[in-house]
mmCIF file of C-alpha atoms in Angstrom:
data_model
loop_
_atom_site.group_PDB
_atom_site.id
_atom_site.type_symbol
_atom_site.label_atom_id
_atom_site.label_comp_id
_atom_site.label_asym_id
_atom_site.label_seq_id
_atom_site.Cartn_x
_atom_site.Cartn_y
_atom_site.Cartn_z
ATOM 1 C CA MET A 1 -6.990 -30.843 -4.588
ATOM 2 C CA LYS A 2 -4.422 -28.482 -6.387
ATOM 3 C CA LEU A 3 -7.037 -27.758 -9.140
ATOM 4 C CA THR A 4 -9.461 -26.166 -6.627
ATOM 5 C CA HIS A 5 -6.688 -23.538 -6.073
ATOM 6 C CA LEU A 6 -6.073 -23.015 -9.721
ATOM 7 C CA LEU A 7 -9.848 -22.426 -10.218
ATOM 8 C CA THR A 8 -9.657 -19.876 -7.424
ATOM 9 C CA ALA A 9 -6.838 -18.243 -9.298
ATOM 10 C CA ALA A 10 -9.017 -18.098 -12.302
ATOM 11 C CA LEU A 11 -11.350 -16.002 -10.416
ATOM 12 C CA LEU A 12 -8.752 -13.370 -9.575
ATOM 13 C CA LEU A 13 -9.243 -11.334 -12.656
ATOM 14 C CA ALA A 14 -12.988 -10.873 -11.472
ATOM 15 C CA SER A 15 -12.935 -11.119 -7.648
ATOM 16 C CA PRO A 16 -14.448 -8.496 -5.549
ATOM 17 C CA SER A 17 -11.086 -7.541 -4.016
ATOM 18 C CA PHE A 18 -9.006 -7.671 -7.246
ATOM 19 C CA ALA A 19 -10.028 -4.231 -8.651
ATOM 20 C CA GLN A 20 -10.516 -0.917 -7.011
ATOM 21 C CA ASP A 21 -11.998 0.732 -10.058
ATOM 22 C CA ALA A 22 -12.979 -0.026 -13.498
ATOM 23 C CA GLU A 23 -10.172 1.913 -15.057
ATOM 24 C CA ALA A 24 -6.629 0.388 -15.839
ATOM 25 C CA PRO A 25 -4.784 1.180 -12.425
ATOM 26 C CA SER A 26 -1.288 2.323 -11.910
ATOM 27 C CA VAL A 27 1.340 0.309 -9.857
ATOM 28 C CA GLU A 28 3.065 3.110 -8.447
ATOM 29 C CA GLY A 29 3.393 3.153 -4.604
ATOM 30 C CA LYS A 30 1.253 0.087 -4.375
ATOM 31 C CA SER A 31 1.914 -3.079 -2.102
ATOM 32 C CA PHE A 32 2.760 -6.175 -3.333
ATOM 33 C CA GLN A 33 -0.473 -7.594 -3.707
ATOM 34 C CA GLU A 34 -1.937 -4.304 -5.315
ATOM 35 C CA ARG A 35 0.838 -4.355 -7.743
ATOM 36 C CA MET A 36 0.080 -7.734 -8.925
ATOM 37 C CA GLU A 37 -3.619 -7.111 -9.266
ATOM 38 C CA ALA A 38 -2.928 -3.679 -11.010
ATOM 39 C CA THR A 39 -0.573 -5.388 -13.549
ATOM 40 C CA MET A 40 -3.164 -8.123 -14.477
ATOM 41 C CA LEU A 41 -6.023 -5.536 -14.771
ATOM 42 C CA ARG A 42 -3.807 -3.387 -16.949
ATOM 43 C CA ALA A 43 -3.437 -6.121 -19.473
ATOM 44 C CA ALA A 44 -7.145 -7.284 -19.169
ATOM 45 C CA PRO A 45 -9.919 -6.141 -21.460
ATOM 46 C CA PRO A 46 -12.471 -3.695 -20.323
ATOM 47 C CA ILE A 47 -15.115 -6.095 -19.736
ATOM 48 C CA LEU A 48 -13.252 -7.922 -16.962
ATOM 49 C CA ARG A 49 -12.606 -4.465 -15.264
ATOM 50 C CA LYS A 50 -16.364 -4.194 -15.291
ATOM 51 C CA THR A 51 -16.872 -7.603 -14.011
ATOM 52 C CA SER A 52 -14.650 -6.745 -11.112
ATOM 53 C CA GLU A 53 -16.959 -3.980 -10.419
ATOM 54 C CA ALA A 54 -20.250 -6.135 -10.623
ATOM 55 C CA LEU A 55 -18.712 -8.634 -8.373
ATOM 56 C CA LYS A 56 -17.958 -5.857 -5.589
ATOM 57 C CA GLN A 57 -21.728 -5.090 -5.340
ATOM 58 C CA PRO A 58 -24.129 -7.303 -3.139
ATOM 59 C CA TRP A 59 -25.205 -10.366 -5.037
ATOM 60 C CA ASP A 60 -26.631 -13.827 -4.598
ATOM 61 C CA ALA A 61 -26.145 -16.733 -6.988
ATOM 62 C CA ASN A 62 -26.406 -20.584 -7.242
ATOM 63 C CA ILE A 63 -23.060 -22.008 -7.954
ATOM 64 C CA SER A 64 -22.210 -25.485 -9.503
ATOM 65 C CA LEU A 65 -18.608 -26.775 -9.531
ATOM 66 C CA ASN A 66 -17.107 -29.397 -11.516
ATOM 67 C CA MET A 67 -13.519 -30.809 -11.689
ATOM 68 C CA GLU A 68 -12.105 -33.898 -13.483
ATOM 69 C CA MET A 69 -8.534 -34.860 -12.515
ATOM 70 C CA GLU A 70 -6.714 -38.164 -13.481
ATOM 71 C CA MET A 71 -7.443 -39.742 -10.094
ATOM 72 C CA ALA A 72 -10.498 -37.882 -8.811
ATOM 73 C CA THR A 73 -13.552 -36.191 -9.643
ATOM 74 C CA VAL A 74 -15.425 -33.550 -7.642
ATOM 75 C CA GLU A 75 -18.848 -32.115 -8.158
ATOM 76 C CA ALA A 76 -20.546 -29.424 -5.965
ATOM 77 C CA GLU A 77 -23.653 -27.401 -5.871
ATOM 78 C CA GLY A 78 -24.794 -24.662 -3.575
ATOM 79 C CA THR A 79 -25.561 -21.106 -2.841
ATOM 80 C CA PHE A 80 -23.375 -18.105 -2.435
ATOM 81 C CA SER A 81 -24.389 -14.701 -1.049
ATOM 82 C CA PHE A 82 -21.975 -11.747 -1.088
ATOM 83 C CA PHE A 83 -22.457 -8.290 0.652
ATOM 84 C CA SER A 84 -18.814 -7.140 1.275
ATOM 85 C CA PRO A 85 -15.450 -8.854 1.882
ATOM 86 C CA ARG A 86 -16.385 -9.247 5.521
ATOM 87 C CA LEU A 87 -19.981 -10.269 5.078
ATOM 88 C CA PHE A 88 -20.581 -13.294 2.831
ATOM 89 C CA SER A 89 -22.044 -16.804 3.056
ATOM 90 C CA ALA A 90 -21.871 -20.075 1.169
ATOM 91 C CA ASN A 91 -23.616 -23.426 1.385
ATOM 92 C CA MET A 92 -22.131 -26.206 -0.823
ATOM 93 C CA ASN A 93 -22.823 -29.853 -1.142
ATOM 94 C CA PHE A 94 -19.741 -31.989 -2.567
ATOM 95 C CA SER A 95 -19.602 -35.388 -4.042
ATOM 96 C CA ILE A 96 -15.880 -36.612 -4.354
ATOM 97 C CA ASP A 97 -14.672 -39.752 -6.051
ATOM 98 C CA VAL A 98 -11.109 -40.565 -5.447
ATOM 99 C CA GLU A 99 -9.856 -43.722 -7.231
ATOM 100 C CA GLY A 100 -13.385 -45.373 -7.038
ATOM 101 C CA GLN A 101 -13.744 -44.301 -3.170
ATOM 102 C CA GLU A 102 -16.706 -41.929 -2.887
ATOM 103 C CA MET A 103 -17.223 -39.299 -0.262
ATOM 104 C CA ASP A 104 -20.006 -36.928 0.324
ATOM 105 C CA ALA A 105 -19.461 -33.589 2.120
ATOM 106 C CA ARG A 106 -21.191 -30.510 3.291
ATOM 107 C CA ILE A 107 -19.487 -27.193 3.927
ATOM 108 C CA GLN A 108 -21.047 -24.019 5.267
ATOM 109 C CA ALA A 109 -18.835 -20.831 5.346
ATOM 110 C CA VAL A 110 -20.034 -17.570 6.907
ATOM 111 C CA ALA A 111 -18.262 -14.218 7.363
ATOM 112 C CA ASP A 112 -20.007 -12.262 9.905
ATOM 113 C CA ASP A 113 -17.699 -9.136 9.965
ATOM 114 C CA ASP A 114 -15.811 -10.489 12.796
ATOM 115 C CA TYR A 115 -14.888 -14.165 12.174
ATOM 116 C CA LEU A 116 -14.876 -16.603 9.207
ATOM 117 C CA ASN A 117 -16.840 -19.424 10.377
ATOM 118 C CA VAL A 118 -16.697 -22.841 8.623
ATOM 119 C CA PHE A 119 -18.710 -25.833 9.344
ATOM 120 C CA ILE A 120 -17.796 -29.210 7.635
ATOM 121 C CA GLU A 121 -19.798 -32.591 7.740
ATOM 122 C CA ALA A 122 -18.432 -35.441 5.772
ATOM 123 C CA SER A 123 -19.049 -39.037 5.399
ATOM 124 C CA GLU A 124 -15.356 -39.906 6.079
ATOM 125 C CA LEU A 125 -15.360 -37.721 9.135
ATOM 126 C CA PRO A 126 -16.157 -39.305 12.503
ATOM 127 C CA MET A 127 -18.145 -36.250 13.549
ATOM 128 C CA PRO A 128 -18.891 -32.788 12.134
ATOM 129 C CA GLN A 129 -16.367 -29.947 12.694
ATOM 130 C CA ALA A 130 -16.614 -26.200 13.141
ATOM 131 C CA VAL A 131 -13.812 -23.570 13.005
ATOM 132 C CA LYS A 132 -13.612 -19.746 12.952
ATOM 133 C CA LEU A 133 -10.909 -17.339 12.040
ATOM 134 C CA ASP A 134 -10.584 -13.784 13.338
ATOM 135 C CA LEU A 135 -11.098 -11.638 10.092
ATOM 136 C CA ASP A 136 -8.807 -8.938 11.129
ATOM 137 C CA VAL A 137 -6.034 -11.266 11.687
ATOM 138 C CA LEU A 138 -6.709 -13.130 8.511
ATOM 139 C CA GLU A 139 -6.651 -9.722 6.517
ATOM 140 C CA GLU A 140 -3.401 -8.782 8.221
ATOM 141 C CA LEU A 141 -1.671 -12.067 7.368
ATOM 142 C CA THR A 142 -2.894 -12.132 3.747
ATOM 143 C CA GLY A 143 -2.294 -8.495 3.161
ATOM 144 C CA GLN A 144 1.248 -8.392 3.963
ATOM 145 C CA GLY A 145 2.499 -10.647 0.998
ATOM 146 C CA ASP A 146 5.377 -12.059 3.069
ATOM 147 C CA ASN A 147 4.513 -15.776 2.097
ATOM 148 C CA THR A 148 4.236 -14.786 -1.540
ATOM 149 C CA THR A 149 7.535 -13.009 -1.365
ATOM 150 C CA ALA A 150 9.200 -15.891 0.453
ATOM 151 C CA SER A 151 7.960 -18.174 -2.312
ATOM 152 C CA LEU A 152 9.138 -15.979 -5.037
ATOM 153 C CA ASP A 153 12.680 -15.940 -3.226
ATOM 154 C CA MET A 154 12.690 -19.673 -3.265
ATOM 155 C CA LEU A 155 12.052 -19.616 -7.020
ATOM 156 C CA GLY A 156 14.842 -17.027 -7.719
ATOM 157 C CA MET A 157 12.531 -14.551 -8.851
ATOM 158 C CA GLY A 158 11.563 -10.818 -7.737
ATOM 159 C CA ILE A 159 8.101 -9.144 -7.970
ATOM 160 C CA GLU A 160 9.528 -7.361 -11.289
ATOM 161 C CA ASP A 161 9.963 -10.673 -12.823
ATOM 162 C CA LEU A 162 6.322 -11.765 -12.206
ATOM 163 C CA GLU A 163 4.977 -8.708 -13.209
ATOM 164 C CA THR A 164 6.809 -9.000 -16.502
ATOM 165 C CA MET A 165 5.452 -12.416 -17.032
ATOM 166 C CA PHE A 166 1.826 -11.354 -16.254
ATOM 167 C CA SER A 167 1.966 -8.235 -18.546
ATOM 168 C CA LYS A 168 2.613 -10.591 -21.427
ATOM 169 C CA ILE A 169 -0.792 -12.403 -21.113
ATOM 170 C CA GLU A 170 -2.744 -12.132 -24.194
ATOM 171 C CA PHE A 171 -6.618 -11.803 -23.925
ATOM 172 C CA LYS A 172 -8.904 -12.876 -26.612
ATOM 173 C CA GLU A 173 -12.507 -11.772 -26.574
ATOM 174 C CA SER A 174 -15.474 -13.284 -28.499
ATOM 175 C CA LYS A 175 -19.272 -13.019 -28.373
ATOM 176 C CA LEU A 176 -21.724 -15.849 -27.914
ATOM 177 C CA ASP A 177 -25.642 -16.187 -28.071
ATOM 178 C CA ASP A 178 -25.868 -13.444 -30.453
ATOM 179 C CA GLY A 179 -23.811 -11.080 -28.171
ATOM 180 C CA ALA A 180 -25.566 -11.671 -24.972
ATOM 181 C CA THR A 181 -22.351 -13.530 -23.598
ATOM 182 C CA ILE A 182 -18.920 -12.297 -23.851
ATOM 183 C CA ARG A 183 -16.169 -14.963 -23.615
ATOM 184 C CA VAL A 184 -12.626 -13.798 -22.613
ATOM 185 C CA SER A 185 -9.987 -16.418 -23.210
ATOM 186 C CA TYR A 186 -6.260 -16.293 -21.947
ATOM 187 C CA ASP A 187 -3.515 -18.864 -21.598
ATOM 188 C CA LEU A 188 -1.200 -19.042 -18.751
ATOM 189 C CA SER A 189 1.002 -22.008 -19.900
ATOM 190 C CA ALA A 190 4.056 -20.029 -20.614
ATOM 191 C CA ILE A 191 3.994 -18.332 -17.172
ATOM 192 C CA LEU A 192 3.391 -21.874 -15.576
ATOM 193 C CA GLU A 193 6.173 -23.395 -17.691
ATOM 194 C CA THR A 194 8.741 -20.835 -16.005
ATOM 195 C CA THR A 195 7.479 -21.071 -12.589
ATOM 196 C CA GLY A 196 6.735 -24.685 -12.544
ATOM 197 C CA ALA A 197 10.095 -25.725 -13.766
ATOM 198 C CA GLN A 198 11.528 -24.176 -10.570
ATOM 199 C CA VAL A 199 9.588 -26.442 -8.197
ATOM 200 C CA GLY A 200 9.583 -29.534 -10.374
ATOM 201 C CA ILE A 201 5.961 -29.202 -11.793
ATOM 202 C CA ASP A 202 5.473 -29.919 -15.276
ATOM 203 C CA PHE A 203 2.288 -28.054 -16.745
ATOM 204 C CA ASP A 204 1.965 -28.831 -20.319
ATOM 205 C CA THR A 205 -0.885 -26.115 -20.582
ATOM 206 C CA MET A 206 -3.301 -23.997 -18.535
ATOM 207 C CA SER A 207 -5.900 -22.176 -20.372
ATOM 208 C CA ILE A 208 -8.865 -20.184 -18.880
ATOM 209 C CA GLU A 209 -12.246 -19.060 -20.315
ATOM 210 C CA LEU A 210 -14.441 -16.519 -18.536
ATOM 211 C CA ASP A 211 -18.144 -16.088 -19.794
ATOM 212 C CA VAL A 212 -19.609 -12.879 -18.926
ATOM 213 C CA ASN A 213 -23.063 -11.590 -19.023
ATOM 214 C CA ALA A 214 -22.881 -8.633 -21.636
ATOM 215 C CA LYS A 215 -25.636 -6.729 -19.794
ATOM 216 C CA THR A 216 -24.716 -7.062 -16.233
ATOM 217 C CA SER A 217 -21.006 -7.742 -16.691
ATOM 218 C CA PHE A 218 -21.379 -10.551 -14.043
ATOM 219 C CA ILE A 219 -19.511 -13.871 -14.457
ATOM 220 C CA GLN A 220 -21.731 -16.908 -15.833
ATOM 221 C CA LYS A 221 -19.178 -19.529 -16.178
ATOM 222 C CA ILE A 222 -15.287 -20.041 -15.506
ATOM 223 C CA SER A 223 -13.546 -23.012 -17.149
ATOM 224 C CA VAL A 224 -10.036 -24.148 -16.584
ATOM 225 C CA ASP A 225 -8.003 -26.574 -18.905
ATOM 226 C CA LEU A 226 -4.975 -28.037 -17.320
ATOM 227 C CA GLY A 227 -4.366 -30.677 -20.163
ATOM 228 C CA ASP A 228 -3.340 -34.023 -18.827
ATOM 229 C CA ILE A 229 -3.593 -32.872 -15.179
ATOM 230 C CA GLY A 230 -7.407 -32.136 -15.545
ATOM 231 C CA SER A 231 -10.057 -29.559 -15.961
ATOM 232 C CA GLY A 232 -12.713 -27.835 -14.068
ATOM 233 C CA SER A 233 -15.528 -25.304 -14.284
ATOM 234 C CA CYS A 234 -17.635 -23.266 -12.158
ATOM 235 C CA THR A 235 -20.973 -21.830 -13.219
ATOM 236 C CA PHE A 236 -23.058 -19.096 -11.665
ATOM 237 C CA SER A 237 -26.793 -19.129 -12.085
ATOM 238 C CA ASN A 238 -30.258 -17.345 -10.934
ATOM 239 C CA VAL A 239 -27.890 -14.381 -10.150
ATOM 240 C CA SER A 240 -29.692 -11.483 -8.385
ATOM 241 C CA PHE A 241 -28.653 -8.211 -6.859
ATOM 242 C CA PRO A 242 -30.373 -7.461 -3.719
ATOM 243 C CA GLU A 243 -31.041 -3.737 -2.951
ATOM 244 C CA GLU A 244 -31.413 -4.257 0.947
ATOM 245 C CA PHE A 245 -29.287 -5.825 3.429
ATOM 246 C CA ASP A 246 -30.368 -9.059 4.961
ATOM 247 C CA GLU A 247 -28.455 -9.665 8.122
ATOM 248 C CA THR A 248 -29.917 -13.036 8.506
ATOM 249 C CA LYS A 249 -27.836 -14.508 5.599
ATOM 250 C CA TYR A 250 -24.550 -13.631 7.639
ATOM 251 C CA VAL A 251 -25.214 -15.083 10.857
ATOM 252 C CA PHE A 252 -23.459 -18.533 11.885
ATOM 253 C CA GLU A 253 -24.771 -20.907 14.316
ATOM 254 C CA ALA A 254 -23.076 -24.290 14.802
ATOM 255 C CA PRO A 255 -25.407 -27.159 15.044
ATOM 256 C CA GLN A 256 -26.268 -28.154 18.538
ATOM 257 C CA GLY A 257 -23.488 -30.156 20.172
ATOM 258 C CA VAL A 258 -20.958 -29.046 17.722
ATOM 259 C CA PRO A 259 -18.102 -26.951 19.487
ATOM 260 C CA VAL A 260 -16.432 -24.081 17.265
ATOM 261 C CA MET A 261 -12.761 -24.115 17.581
ATOM 262 C CA ASP A 262 -10.906 -20.928 17.203
ATOM 263 C CA VAL A 263 -7.913 -21.542 14.882
ATOM 264 C CA THR A 264 -6.657 -18.047 14.463
ATOM 265 C CA GLY A 265 -3.697 -18.630 16.502
ATOM 266 C CA MET A 266 -2.549 -21.843 14.699
ATOM 267 C CA LEU A 267 -3.021 -20.068 11.403
ATOM 268 C CA SER A 268 -1.077 -16.905 12.292
ATOM 269 C CA ALA A 269 1.850 -19.192 13.806
ATOM 270 C CA GLY A 270 1.573 -21.475 10.655
ATOM 271 C CA MET A 271 1.820 -18.464 8.210
ATOM 272 C CA GLN A 272 4.733 -16.872 10.026
ATOM 273 C CA GLU A 273 6.644 -19.938 10.233
ATOM 274 C CA SER A 274 6.114 -20.554 6.576
ATOM 275 C CA ALA A 275 7.314 -16.908 5.626
ATOM 276 C CA SER A 276 10.438 -17.482 7.910
ATOM 277 C CA LEU A 277 11.248 -20.909 6.413
ATOM 278 C CA GLY A 278 10.683 -19.451 2.883
ATOM 279 C CA GLY A 279 13.254 -16.721 3.607
ATOM 280 C CA GLU A 280 16.158 -19.041 4.785
ATOM 281 C CA GLU A 281 19.049 -19.788 2.569
ATOM 282 C CA GLU A 282 20.337 -23.370 2.325
ATOM 283 C CA PHE A 283 23.943 -24.169 1.552
#
C-alpha cells in the first residue's frame, strides 16, 4: 500500500511535529530532519505554517480515508484524538478490496506516553494481534536520520540536493466557499521524476491539495493524485479542540485473551540493519 505512505507524506506540511513555529524557520545548525522540515516550511505559504501550529494543540476529529489504486481500493472511517506527539489515539475501521478479494479490518493505535500500542483485528488474520513499541526508542531511531541518509547515499544524492529540490516547490493558493476554505495546491512530479528514476519507479505525476479551514487553520481535506498509479483523500470532520485533558482517551487495554508483544527490539535491530546495508557500497 505505497499510496498510504504518500498520503502520510502529504501530511508532513501540516503535521504536529513538522513546524516548531509559525514563522519561516532557518536551517542553520539543525539536524537532518529539522533541516528538511525547515526547507519545506520556508517555501510554504503562511496558512500552512498556521496549520502546523493548529495541529500541535489538542484536538479530536472524525477521519475518513479513501484510496483508489490500479488493483486495490481502501476505505476507512474512524476517530483520532491528539494531545501531544506522545499522547494520541486512533480507532479506524478498514474495508479493503484487492482484485475482488475483500477484507475488513479494525485497527486501534494508542500512544500512552510510554508505548505506542497497536491492536489489529482483520478477517484474513486467524486471530487478533497486539504489539507495543517503546516511544523513547522509537523517537531515538526516527530522530537520527540514519536510514534517510543511507537511502540518499543509495540514490547518489546528498541532503543539499534534496533541499534544493524541495525549495523549488511552487504552492498555489485559492479560496473556496466564499473564503471559508483555503485550498493550497502543489506538485511534486519533478522531484519524484528525479528520485524515482534512481530506483526504477516511474511517477508521471504527484499533485497534492490541502483544504484548510480559514478560521481555525485546521485541515479539512487532503487529496493526492498519482496519475495512473492511483489517488487518495483523507477528510477531517467534527473537529473540536478540548480544553481539558482526558486521560481515558490515551489508555490501551488489549481485549481479554490477546497477548501484547513488545516488538521494540525487533524494530531497533531492523532499522539499524537497514541503515548499515544502505551505507555499504557494491562493486
